[in-house]
Short mmCIF file of C-alpha atoms and ligand atoms in Angstrom, two decimals:
data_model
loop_
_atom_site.label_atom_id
_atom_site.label_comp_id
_atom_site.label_asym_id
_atom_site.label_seq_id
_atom_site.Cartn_x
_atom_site.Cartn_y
_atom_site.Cartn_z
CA UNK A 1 110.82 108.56 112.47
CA UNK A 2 108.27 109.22 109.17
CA UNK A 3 106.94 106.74 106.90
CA UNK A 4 106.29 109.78 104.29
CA UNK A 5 108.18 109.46 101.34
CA UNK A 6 111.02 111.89 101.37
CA UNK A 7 109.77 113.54 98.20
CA UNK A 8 106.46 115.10 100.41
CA UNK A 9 109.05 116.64 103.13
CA UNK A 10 108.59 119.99 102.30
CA UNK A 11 105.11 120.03 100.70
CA UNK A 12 102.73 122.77 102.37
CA UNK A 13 98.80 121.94 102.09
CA UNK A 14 96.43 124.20 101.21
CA UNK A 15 94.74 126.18 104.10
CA UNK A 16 90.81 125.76 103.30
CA UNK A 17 88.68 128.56 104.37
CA UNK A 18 87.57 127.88 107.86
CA UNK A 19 84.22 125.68 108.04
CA UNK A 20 82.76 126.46 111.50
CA UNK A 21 79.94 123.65 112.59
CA UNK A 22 78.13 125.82 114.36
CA UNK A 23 75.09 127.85 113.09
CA UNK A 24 74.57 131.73 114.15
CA UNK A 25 77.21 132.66 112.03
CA UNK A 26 76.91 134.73 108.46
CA UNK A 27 80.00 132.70 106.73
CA UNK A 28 81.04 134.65 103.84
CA UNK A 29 85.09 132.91 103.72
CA UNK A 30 84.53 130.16 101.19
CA UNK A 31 82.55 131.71 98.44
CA UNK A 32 79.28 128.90 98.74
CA UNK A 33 75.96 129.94 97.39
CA UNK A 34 73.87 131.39 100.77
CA UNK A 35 70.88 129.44 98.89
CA UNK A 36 69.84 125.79 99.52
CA UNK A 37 70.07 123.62 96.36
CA UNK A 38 67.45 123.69 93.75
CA UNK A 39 63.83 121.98 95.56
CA UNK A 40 64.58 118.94 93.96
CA UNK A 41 67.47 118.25 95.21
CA UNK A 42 66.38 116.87 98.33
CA UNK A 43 64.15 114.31 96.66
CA UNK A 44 66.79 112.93 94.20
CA UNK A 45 69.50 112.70 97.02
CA UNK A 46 67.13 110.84 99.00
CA UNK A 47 66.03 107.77 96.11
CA UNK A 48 69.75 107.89 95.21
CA UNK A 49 70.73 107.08 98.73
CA UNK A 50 68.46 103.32 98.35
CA UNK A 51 71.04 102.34 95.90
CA UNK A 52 74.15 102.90 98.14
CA UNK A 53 74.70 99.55 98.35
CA UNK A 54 75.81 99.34 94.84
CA UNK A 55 78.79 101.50 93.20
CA UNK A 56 77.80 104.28 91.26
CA UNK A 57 77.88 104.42 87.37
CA UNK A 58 81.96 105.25 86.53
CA UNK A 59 80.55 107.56 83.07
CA UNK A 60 78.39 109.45 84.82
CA UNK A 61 76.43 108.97 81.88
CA UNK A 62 72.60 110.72 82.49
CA UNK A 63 74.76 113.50 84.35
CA UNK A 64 76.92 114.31 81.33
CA UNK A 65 74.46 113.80 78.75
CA UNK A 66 72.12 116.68 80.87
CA UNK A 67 75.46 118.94 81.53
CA UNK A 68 76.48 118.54 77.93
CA UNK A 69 73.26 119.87 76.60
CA UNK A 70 73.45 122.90 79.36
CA UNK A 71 77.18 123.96 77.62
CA UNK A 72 75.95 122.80 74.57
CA UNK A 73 79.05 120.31 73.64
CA UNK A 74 79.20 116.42 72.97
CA UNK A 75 79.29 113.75 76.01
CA UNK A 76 82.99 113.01 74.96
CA UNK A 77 83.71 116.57 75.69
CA UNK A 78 83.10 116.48 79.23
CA UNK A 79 84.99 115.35 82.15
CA UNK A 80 83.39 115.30 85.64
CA UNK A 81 85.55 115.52 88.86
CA UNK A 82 85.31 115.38 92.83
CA UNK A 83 85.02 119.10 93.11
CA UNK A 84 86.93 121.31 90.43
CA UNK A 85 90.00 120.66 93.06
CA UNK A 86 90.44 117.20 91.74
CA UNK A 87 90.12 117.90 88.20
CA UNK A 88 92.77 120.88 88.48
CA UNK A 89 94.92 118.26 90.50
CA UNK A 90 94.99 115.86 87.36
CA UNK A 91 95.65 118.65 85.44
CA UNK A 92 98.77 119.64 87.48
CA UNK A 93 99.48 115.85 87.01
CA UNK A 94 99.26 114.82 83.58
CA UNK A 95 99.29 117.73 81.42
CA UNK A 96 102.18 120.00 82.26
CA UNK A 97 104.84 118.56 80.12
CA UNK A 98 107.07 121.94 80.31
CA UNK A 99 105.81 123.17 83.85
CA UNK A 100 103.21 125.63 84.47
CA UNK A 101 102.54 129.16 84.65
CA UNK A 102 99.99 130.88 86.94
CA UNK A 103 99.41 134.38 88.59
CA UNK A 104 100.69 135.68 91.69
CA UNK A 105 97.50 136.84 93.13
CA UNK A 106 95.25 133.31 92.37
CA UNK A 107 93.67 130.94 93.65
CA UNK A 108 95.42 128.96 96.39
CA UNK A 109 96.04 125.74 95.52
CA UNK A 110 97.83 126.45 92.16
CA UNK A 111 101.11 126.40 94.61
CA UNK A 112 99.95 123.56 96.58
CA UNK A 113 99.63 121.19 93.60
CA UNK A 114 102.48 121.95 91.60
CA UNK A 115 104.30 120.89 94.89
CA UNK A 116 102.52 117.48 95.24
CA UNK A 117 103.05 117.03 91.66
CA UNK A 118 106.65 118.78 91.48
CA UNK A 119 105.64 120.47 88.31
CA UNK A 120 108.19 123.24 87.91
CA UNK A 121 106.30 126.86 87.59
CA UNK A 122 107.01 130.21 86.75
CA UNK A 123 104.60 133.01 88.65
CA UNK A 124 103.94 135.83 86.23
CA UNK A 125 102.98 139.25 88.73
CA UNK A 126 99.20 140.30 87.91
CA UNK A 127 99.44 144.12 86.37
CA UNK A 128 99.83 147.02 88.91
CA UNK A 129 96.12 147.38 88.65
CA UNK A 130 95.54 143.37 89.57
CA UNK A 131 94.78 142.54 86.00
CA UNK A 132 96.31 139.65 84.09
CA UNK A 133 97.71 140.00 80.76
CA UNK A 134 97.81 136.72 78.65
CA UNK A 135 100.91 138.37 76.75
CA UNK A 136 102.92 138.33 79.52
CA UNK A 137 102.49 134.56 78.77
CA UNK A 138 103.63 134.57 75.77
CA UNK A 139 107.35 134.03 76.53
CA UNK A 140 108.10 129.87 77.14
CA UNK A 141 106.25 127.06 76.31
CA UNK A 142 104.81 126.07 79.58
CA UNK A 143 101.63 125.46 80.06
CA UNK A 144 99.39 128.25 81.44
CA UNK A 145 96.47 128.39 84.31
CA UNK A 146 94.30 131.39 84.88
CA UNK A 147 90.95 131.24 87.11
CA UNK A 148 88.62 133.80 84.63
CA UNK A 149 87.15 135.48 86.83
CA UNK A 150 90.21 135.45 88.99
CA UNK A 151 90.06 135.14 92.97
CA UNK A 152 90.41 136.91 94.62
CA UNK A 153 90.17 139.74 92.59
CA UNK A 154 86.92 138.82 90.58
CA UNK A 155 88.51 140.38 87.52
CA UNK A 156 87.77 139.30 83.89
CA UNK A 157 89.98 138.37 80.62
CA UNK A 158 87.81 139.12 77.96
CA UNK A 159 87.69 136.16 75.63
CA UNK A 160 89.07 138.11 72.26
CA UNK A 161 92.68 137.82 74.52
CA UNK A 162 91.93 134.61 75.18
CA UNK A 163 91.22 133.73 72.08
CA UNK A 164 94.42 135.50 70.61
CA UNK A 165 96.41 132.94 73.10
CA UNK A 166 95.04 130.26 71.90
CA UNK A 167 96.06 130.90 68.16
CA UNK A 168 99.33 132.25 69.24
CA UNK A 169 100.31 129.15 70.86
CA UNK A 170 98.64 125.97 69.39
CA UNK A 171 101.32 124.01 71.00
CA UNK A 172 100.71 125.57 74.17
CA UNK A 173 97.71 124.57 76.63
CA UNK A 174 95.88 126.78 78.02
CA UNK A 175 93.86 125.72 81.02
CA UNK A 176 90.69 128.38 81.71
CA UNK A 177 89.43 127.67 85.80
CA UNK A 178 85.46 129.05 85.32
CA UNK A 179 84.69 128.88 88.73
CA UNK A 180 83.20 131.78 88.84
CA UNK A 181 81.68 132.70 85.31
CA UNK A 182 78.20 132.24 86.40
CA UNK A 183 78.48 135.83 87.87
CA UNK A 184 79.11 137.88 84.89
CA UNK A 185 81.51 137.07 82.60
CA UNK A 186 81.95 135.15 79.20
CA UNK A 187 82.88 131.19 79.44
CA UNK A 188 85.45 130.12 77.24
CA UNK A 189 83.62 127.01 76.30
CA UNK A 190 82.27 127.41 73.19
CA UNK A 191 85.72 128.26 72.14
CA UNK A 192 86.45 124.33 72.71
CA UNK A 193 85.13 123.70 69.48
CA UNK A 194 87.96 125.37 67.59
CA UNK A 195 90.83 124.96 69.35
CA UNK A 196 92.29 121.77 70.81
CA UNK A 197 94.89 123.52 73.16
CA UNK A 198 91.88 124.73 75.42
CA UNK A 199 90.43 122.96 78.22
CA UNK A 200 87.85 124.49 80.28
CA UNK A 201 87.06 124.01 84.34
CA UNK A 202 83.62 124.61 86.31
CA UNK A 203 81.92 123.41 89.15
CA UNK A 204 78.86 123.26 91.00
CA UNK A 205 79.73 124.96 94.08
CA UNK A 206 79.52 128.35 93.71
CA UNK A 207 76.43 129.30 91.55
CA UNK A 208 74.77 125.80 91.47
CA UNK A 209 74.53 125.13 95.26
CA UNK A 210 76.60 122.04 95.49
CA UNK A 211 79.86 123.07 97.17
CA UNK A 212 78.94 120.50 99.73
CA UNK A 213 78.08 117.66 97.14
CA UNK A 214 81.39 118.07 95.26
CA UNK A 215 81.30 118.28 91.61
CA UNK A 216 83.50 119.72 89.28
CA UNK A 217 83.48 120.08 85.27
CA UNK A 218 86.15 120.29 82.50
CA UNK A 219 85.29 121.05 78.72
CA UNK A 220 87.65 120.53 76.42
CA UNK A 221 88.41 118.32 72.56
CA UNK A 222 87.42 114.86 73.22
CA UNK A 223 91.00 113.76 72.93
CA UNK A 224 92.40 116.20 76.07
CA UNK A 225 88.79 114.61 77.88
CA UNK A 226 90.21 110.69 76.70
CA UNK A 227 93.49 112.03 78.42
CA UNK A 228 91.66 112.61 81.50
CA UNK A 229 89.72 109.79 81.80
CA UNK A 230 93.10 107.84 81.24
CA UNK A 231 94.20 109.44 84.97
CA UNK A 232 90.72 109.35 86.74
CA UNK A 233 90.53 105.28 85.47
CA UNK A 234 93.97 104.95 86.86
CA UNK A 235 92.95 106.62 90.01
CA UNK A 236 89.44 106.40 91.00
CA UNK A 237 86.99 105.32 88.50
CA UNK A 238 83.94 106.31 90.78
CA UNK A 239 84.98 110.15 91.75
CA UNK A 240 81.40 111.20 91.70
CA UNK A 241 78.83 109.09 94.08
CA UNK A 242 75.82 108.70 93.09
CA UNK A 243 74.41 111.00 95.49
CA UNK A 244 76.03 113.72 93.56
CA UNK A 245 75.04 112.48 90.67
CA UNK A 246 71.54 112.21 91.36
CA UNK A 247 71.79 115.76 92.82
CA UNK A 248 73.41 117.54 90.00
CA UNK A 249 70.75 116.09 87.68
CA UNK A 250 67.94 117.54 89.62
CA UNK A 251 69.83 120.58 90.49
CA UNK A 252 70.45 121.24 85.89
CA UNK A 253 66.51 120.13 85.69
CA UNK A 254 65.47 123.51 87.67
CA UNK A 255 67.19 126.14 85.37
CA UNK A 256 64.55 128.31 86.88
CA UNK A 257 65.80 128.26 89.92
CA UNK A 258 69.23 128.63 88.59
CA UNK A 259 68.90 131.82 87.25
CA UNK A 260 67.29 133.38 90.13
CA UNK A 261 69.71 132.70 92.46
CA UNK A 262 72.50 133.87 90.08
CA UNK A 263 70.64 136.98 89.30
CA UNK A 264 69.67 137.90 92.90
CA UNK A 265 73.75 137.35 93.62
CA UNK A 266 74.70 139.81 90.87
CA UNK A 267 71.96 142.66 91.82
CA UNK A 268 73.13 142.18 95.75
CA UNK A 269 76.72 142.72 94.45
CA UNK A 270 76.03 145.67 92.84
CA UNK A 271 73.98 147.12 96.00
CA UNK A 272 76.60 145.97 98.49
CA UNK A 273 79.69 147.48 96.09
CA UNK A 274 77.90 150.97 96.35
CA UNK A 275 77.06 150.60 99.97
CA UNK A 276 81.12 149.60 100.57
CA UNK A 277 82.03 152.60 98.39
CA UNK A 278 80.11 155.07 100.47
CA UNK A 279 81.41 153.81 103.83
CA UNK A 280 85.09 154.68 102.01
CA UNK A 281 86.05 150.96 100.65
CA UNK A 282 87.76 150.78 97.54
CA UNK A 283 86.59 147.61 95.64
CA UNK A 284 87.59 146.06 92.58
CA UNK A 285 84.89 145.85 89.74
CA UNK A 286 83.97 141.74 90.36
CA UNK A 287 82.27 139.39 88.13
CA UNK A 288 82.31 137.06 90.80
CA UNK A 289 80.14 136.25 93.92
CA UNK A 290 82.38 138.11 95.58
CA UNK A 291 84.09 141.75 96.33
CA UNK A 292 87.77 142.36 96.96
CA UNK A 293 87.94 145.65 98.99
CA UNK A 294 89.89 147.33 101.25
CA UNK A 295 89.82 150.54 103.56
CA UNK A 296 92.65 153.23 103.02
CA UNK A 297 94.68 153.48 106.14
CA UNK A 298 92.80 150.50 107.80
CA UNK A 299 94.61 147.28 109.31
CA UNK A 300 92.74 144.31 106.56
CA UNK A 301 93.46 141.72 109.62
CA UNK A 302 91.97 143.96 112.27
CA UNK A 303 88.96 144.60 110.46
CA UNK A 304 88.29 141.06 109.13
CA UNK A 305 88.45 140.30 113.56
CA UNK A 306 86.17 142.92 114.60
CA UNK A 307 83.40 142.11 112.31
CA UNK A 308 84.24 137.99 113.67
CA UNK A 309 83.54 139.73 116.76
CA UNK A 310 80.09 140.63 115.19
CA UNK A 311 80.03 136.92 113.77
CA UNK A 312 80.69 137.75 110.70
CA UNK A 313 83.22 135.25 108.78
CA UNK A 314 85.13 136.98 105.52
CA UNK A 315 88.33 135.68 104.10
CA UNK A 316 91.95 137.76 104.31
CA UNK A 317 95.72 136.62 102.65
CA UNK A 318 98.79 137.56 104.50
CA UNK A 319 100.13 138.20 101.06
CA UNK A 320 102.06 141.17 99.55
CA UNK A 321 100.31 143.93 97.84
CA UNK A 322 96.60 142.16 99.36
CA UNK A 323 96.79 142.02 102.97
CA UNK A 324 94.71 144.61 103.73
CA UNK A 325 91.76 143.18 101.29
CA UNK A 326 89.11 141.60 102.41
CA UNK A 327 87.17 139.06 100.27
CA UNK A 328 83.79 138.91 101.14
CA UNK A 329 81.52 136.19 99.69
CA UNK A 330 77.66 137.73 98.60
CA UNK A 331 75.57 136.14 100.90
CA UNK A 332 71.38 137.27 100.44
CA UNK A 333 70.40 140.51 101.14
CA UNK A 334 69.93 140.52 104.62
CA UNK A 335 73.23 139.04 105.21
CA UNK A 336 75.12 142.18 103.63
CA UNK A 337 72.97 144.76 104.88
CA UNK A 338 73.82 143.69 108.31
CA UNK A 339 77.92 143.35 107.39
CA UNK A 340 77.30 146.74 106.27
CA UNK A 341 75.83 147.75 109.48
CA UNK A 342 78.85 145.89 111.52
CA UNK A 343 81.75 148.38 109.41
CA UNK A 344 79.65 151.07 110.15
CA UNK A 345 79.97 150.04 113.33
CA UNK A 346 83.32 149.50 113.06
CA UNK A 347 84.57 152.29 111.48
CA UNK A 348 82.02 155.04 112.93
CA UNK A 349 83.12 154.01 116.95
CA UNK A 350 86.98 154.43 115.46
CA UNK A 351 87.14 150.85 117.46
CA UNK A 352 90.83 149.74 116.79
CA UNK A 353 90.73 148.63 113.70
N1 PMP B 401 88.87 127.27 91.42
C1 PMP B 401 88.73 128.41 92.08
C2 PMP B 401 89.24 129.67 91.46
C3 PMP B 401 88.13 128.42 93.35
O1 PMP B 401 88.04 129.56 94.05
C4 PMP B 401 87.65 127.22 93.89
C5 PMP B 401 86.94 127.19 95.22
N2 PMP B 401 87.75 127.26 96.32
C6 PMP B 401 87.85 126.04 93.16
C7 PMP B 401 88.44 126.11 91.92
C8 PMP B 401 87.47 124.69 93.71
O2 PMP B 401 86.13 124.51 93.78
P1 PMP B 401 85.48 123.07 93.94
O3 PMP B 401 86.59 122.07 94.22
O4 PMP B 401 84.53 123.21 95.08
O5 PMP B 401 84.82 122.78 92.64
#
């Protein structure tokens, strides 16, 4: 006996990254920031949490007006969402009139909504050499998803192709998930401007230290943000509490602080891709706050357990062409010196893996 309605039978979830509770362990699976939020944080959560009693403002007004000056675009051109996640969800929702057409090799929960949603998609192979090609879009009139810069690959579209899409295909919309731009590549935002088929996703929890807040972005003509807000005030008009709110705010205020976290992310990529490379990794050039590598000859799944044997969390697929990567979030400095001591380790006492 179910009560589930017999259209959610055969839906498979999405399979978060583990979140262990306990401390001790360097967790580099779900791609956070390994940096507390801004200083100010803590203050604004704290006067925000004295007004709990009352619901928190549906517009998100002060938020927007702050986050629309940081991507420099108007208040009606923003959308805010519970995480990027719910955002993308509405997306798979209300704006695939033909179906949808996403990667192989992306993130996760592409899949997992069109199934909730039953939006039919098409899954276009990335390039031998993991790329993605936005002409091998071109053909149908679905429309199309692509997480720029792509996980778990960290690779980049550079926005001239993205731009070329956009014109080729007015009638088309193209939906651009920034979740990782922060870390070295070009946003498509400013390209909102000109073309209404475009809509734009980011979120606070990878370079803005939020993940645990849950805030999410979309940029995009004022009419595709009037669409959204059409779902979310059918839904849930207050997706963001005001403890995110209030934390976001103070977290934009300290652009400072911002910066140096993204920056010190990017230089300790660069220092643990070379360190990788001369322990025999191959890893793909990443613009995110992460590396996709993977050892020649080496079981992925038997080296992602011997370095949790060394409490060290990173993230592995059972997927074709990938299941010997590893994905391993950039944590500080100290954190990926000692995962590069652990594969020394690893691979120097020839232990099984
Ligand atoms: N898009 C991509 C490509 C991601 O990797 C993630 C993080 N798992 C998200 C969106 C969702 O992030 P959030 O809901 O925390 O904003």
């Amino acid at each position: 006996m179910t009560f589930l309605n017999a259209r959610f039978k055969a839906l498979v979830p999405y399979t978060p990254g583990e979140q262990p509770q306990i401390s001790g362990l360097i967790k580099l699976n779900t791609n956070e920031s390994p940096f507390p939020p801004a200083p100010g944080v803590e203050k604004a959560v704290a006067a925000a949490s004295t007004r709990l009693n009352l619901y928190p403002d549906p517009t998100e007004g002060k938020l927007k007006a702050k986050l629309a000056e940081e991507l420099d675009v108007q208040e009606n051109e923003l959308f805010l969402g519970n995480g990027s996640d719910e955002i993308l969800a509405f997306l798979f929702q209300g704006f695939t009139p033909q179906g949808i057409l996403f990667p192989d090799l992306t993130y996760g929960f592409y899949p997992v909504f069109s199934g909730l949603y039953h939006v039919p998609r098409r899954i276009i192979p990335l390039r031998w050499d993991f790329s993605i090609a936005l002409e091998d879009y071109d053909a149908g009139r679905e429309t199309v998803l692509i997480a720029n810069p792509n996980a778990p690959t960290g690779l980049v579209v550079k926005l001239p192709e993205i731009r070329r899409f956009l014109t080729a295909h007015p009638d088309r919309l193209l939906i651009i998930d920034e979740a990782y731009i922060d870390f070295g590549a070009q946003s498509a935002v400013p390209l909102i401007k000109e073309f209404s088929n475009l809509l734009v996703v980011g979120t606070f929890s990878k370079s803005r230290q939020l993940a645990g807040a849950r805030l999410g972005y979309a940029a995009g003509s004022s009419s595709l943000i009037a669409d959204l807000n059409r779902l979310k005030f059918s839904f849930n008009p207050y997706n963001i509490n005001g403890m995110t709110q209030a934390a976001a705010l103070a977290a934009l205020a300290d652009r400072r602080y911002f910066e140096n976290c993204r920056n010190t992310v990017i230089e300790t990529r660069a220092t643990f891709t070379k360190a990788l490379k001369r322990l025999g990794f191959e890893v793909l050039p990443s613009a995110a706050n992460f590396v996709f590598a993977v050892y020649p000859g080496r079981s992925g799944k038997l080296l992602a357990e011997a370095l949790r044997t060394k409490k060290i969390i990173v993230r592995r697929f059972d997927l074709p062409r990938i299941e010997n990567y590893l994905r391993i979030t950039i944590g500080t400095p100290e954190q990926m010196q000692l995962v590069i001591n652990a594969l020394t380790d690893i691979l120097m006492r020839k232990e099984p893996a």
